[in-house]
PDB file of C-alpha atoms and ligand atoms in Angstrom:
ATOM      1  CA  MET A1034      91.317 117.572 162.401  1.00  0.00           C
ATOM      2  CA  ALA A1035      93.903 116.673 164.990  1.00  0.00           C
ATOM      3  CA  GLU A1036      92.256 114.153 167.212  1.00  0.00           C
ATOM      4  CA  GLU A1037      95.372 112.360 168.324  1.00  0.00           C
ATOM      5  CA  PRO A1038      96.241 112.349 172.011  1.00  0.00           C
ATOM      6  CA  GLN A1039      98.661 115.092 172.872  1.00  0.00           C
ATOM      7  CA  PHE A1040     101.317 114.388 175.408  1.00  0.00           C
ATOM      8  CA  PRO A1041     104.055 116.599 176.733  1.00  0.00           C
ATOM      9  CA  PRO A1042     107.515 115.908 175.308  1.00  0.00           C
ATOM     10  CA  LEU A1043     109.194 112.961 176.928  1.00  0.00           C
ATOM     11  CA  PRO A1044     112.346 113.373 178.976  1.00  0.00           C
ATOM     12  CA  ASP A1045     115.366 111.617 177.613  1.00  0.00           C
ATOM     13  CA  ILE A1046     115.290 107.864 177.459  1.00  0.00           C
ATOM     14  CA  GLY A1047     117.920 107.148 180.119  1.00  0.00           C
ATOM     15  CA  ASP A1048     115.834 109.078 182.571  1.00  0.00           C
ATOM     16  CA  ILE A1049     112.778 106.990 181.752  1.00  0.00           C
ATOM     17  CA  LEU A1050     114.568 103.678 182.069  1.00  0.00           C
ATOM     18  CA  ASP A1051     115.921 104.718 185.413  1.00  0.00           C
ATOM     19  CA  ARG A1052     112.572 105.713 186.705  1.00  0.00           C
ATOM     20  CA  LYS A1053     110.839 102.608 185.407  1.00  0.00           C
ATOM     21  CA  LYS A1054     112.718 100.536 187.928  1.00  0.00           C
ATOM     22  CA  ARG A1055     110.906 102.202 190.737  1.00  0.00           C
ATOM     23  CA  PHE A1056     108.103 104.395 189.504  1.00  0.00           C
ATOM     24  CA  ILE A1057     104.843 103.439 187.904  1.00  0.00           C
ATOM     25  CA  PRO A1058     103.135 105.643 185.328  1.00  0.00           C
ATOM     26  CA  LYS A1059      99.721 107.020 186.051  1.00  0.00           C
ATOM     27  CA  LYS A1060      97.593 108.815 183.497  1.00  0.00           C
ATOM     28  CA  THR A1061      94.914 111.235 184.470  1.00  0.00           C
ATOM     29  CA  THR A1062      92.174 112.779 182.367  1.00  0.00           C
ATOM     30  CA  VAL A1063      90.763 116.182 183.232  1.00  0.00           C
ATOM     31  CA  LEU A1064      87.115 116.536 182.305  1.00  0.00           C
ATOM     32  CA  LYS A1065      85.157 119.718 181.902  1.00  0.00           C
ATOM     33  CA  CYS A1066      81.422 119.974 182.163  1.00  0.00           C
ATOM     34  CA  ASN A1067      79.787 122.276 179.636  1.00  0.00           C
ATOM     35  CA  GLU A1068      76.712 122.586 181.782  1.00  0.00           C
ATOM     36  CA  CYS A1069      78.036 123.649 185.179  1.00  0.00           C
ATOM     37  CA  ASN A1070      81.569 124.450 184.061  1.00  0.00           C
ATOM     38  CA  ILE A1071      83.386 122.481 186.699  1.00  0.00           C
ATOM     39  CA  LYS A1072      86.590 120.675 185.945  1.00  0.00           C
ATOM     40  CA  TYR A1073      87.638 117.519 187.621  1.00  0.00           C
ATOM     41  CA  SER A1074      89.999 114.687 186.996  1.00  0.00           C
ATOM     42  CA  ARG A1075      89.537 110.986 186.906  1.00  0.00           C
ATOM     43  CA  GLU A1076      91.623 108.034 185.912  1.00  0.00           C
ATOM     44  CA  PHE A1077      92.578 107.940 182.232  1.00  0.00           C
ATOM     45  CA  LYS A1078      90.466 105.577 180.184  1.00  0.00           C
ATOM     46  CA  GLU A1079      91.476 103.917 176.947  1.00  0.00           C
ATOM     47  CA  GLY A1080      90.355 106.056 174.026  1.00  0.00           C
ATOM     48  CA  ASP A1081      90.450 109.398 175.847  1.00  0.00           C
ATOM     49  CA  TYR A1082      91.922 112.272 173.895  1.00  0.00           C
ATOM     50  CA  VAL A1083      91.926 116.034 174.291  1.00  0.00           C
ATOM     51  CA  PHE A1084      88.642 117.683 173.219  1.00  0.00           C
ATOM     52  CA  LYS A1085      86.853 114.348 173.062  1.00  0.00           C
ATOM     53  CA  LYS A1086      83.201 114.512 173.993  1.00  0.00           C
ATOM     54  CA  ILE A1087      82.357 111.984 176.652  1.00  0.00           C
ATOM     55  CA  ASP A1088      78.918 110.597 175.994  1.00  0.00           C
ATOM     56  CA  ASP A1089      78.882 107.563 178.215  1.00  0.00           C
ATOM     57  CA  GLU A1090      79.501 109.273 181.536  1.00  0.00           C
ATOM     58  CA  GLU A1091      77.591 111.889 183.420  1.00  0.00           C
ATOM     59  CA  CYS A1092      78.939 114.931 185.198  1.00  0.00           C
ATOM     60  CA  LYS A1093      79.723 114.118 188.790  1.00  0.00           C
ATOM     61  CA  GLU A1094      78.408 117.508 189.858  1.00  0.00           C
ATOM     62  CA  CYS A1095      75.202 118.145 187.927  1.00  0.00           C
ATOM     63  CA  HIS A1096      74.682 114.496 186.881  1.00  0.00           C
ATOM     64  CA  ARG A1097      73.773 115.343 183.327  1.00  0.00           C
ATOM     65  CA  GLY A1098      74.928 113.172 180.484  1.00  0.00           C
ATOM     66  CA  THR A1099      76.687 114.188 177.253  1.00  0.00           C
ATOM     67  CA  VAL A1100      78.001 117.418 178.730  1.00  0.00           C
ATOM     68  CA  LEU A1101      81.551 116.349 179.465  1.00  0.00           C
ATOM     69  CA  ALA A1102      84.584 116.928 177.303  1.00  0.00           C
ATOM     70  CA  VAL A1103      88.221 116.047 177.834  1.00  0.00           C
ATOM     71  CA  GLU A1104      90.098 119.198 178.776  1.00  0.00           C
ATOM     72  CA  GLU A1105      93.527 117.777 179.411  1.00  0.00           C
ATOM     73  CA  ILE A1106      95.394 114.520 179.742  1.00  0.00           C
ATOM     74  CA  TYR A1107      98.551 114.249 181.747  1.00  0.00           C
ATOM     75  CA  SER A1108     100.771 111.513 183.004  1.00  0.00           C
ATOM     76  CA  GLU A1109     102.844 111.381 186.096  1.00  0.00           C
ATOM     77  CA  TRP A1110     105.165 108.900 187.685  1.00  0.00           C
ATOM     78  CA  ILE A1111     104.104 107.539 191.011  1.00  0.00           C
ATOM     79  CA  ASP A1112     106.592 106.204 193.475  1.00  0.00           C
ATOM     80  CA  PRO A1113     104.879 103.200 195.094  1.00  0.00           C
ATOM     81  CA  LYS A1114     107.128 103.470 198.121  1.00  0.00           C
ATOM     82  CA  LYS A1115     106.077 107.002 198.825  1.00  0.00           C
ATOM     83  CA  SER A1116     102.341 106.529 198.541  1.00  0.00           C
ATOM     84  CA  LYS A1117     100.544 106.135 201.822  1.00  0.00           C
TER      85      LYS A1117
HETATM   86 ZN1   ZN B2600      78.062 119.432 185.339  1.00  0.00          ZN
END
């Protein structure tokens, strides 16, 4: 069973070092509700991995517990200067 987090391939290291001077990383987890089928994202939490069942949060739409699963995890670089 592959239960490790899966991340997209990283760009080359020089690129990362450059961006780290200015950008801050932000990880987002996309959750899917098995009850009402909506997908929504929230801030990544430690321990999240793709296909993980979330049993300590309830769906923000139908408010049922133990119906959420992690659909996707992605990271992006945020430019603090550009954010409003
Ligand atoms: Zn729901």
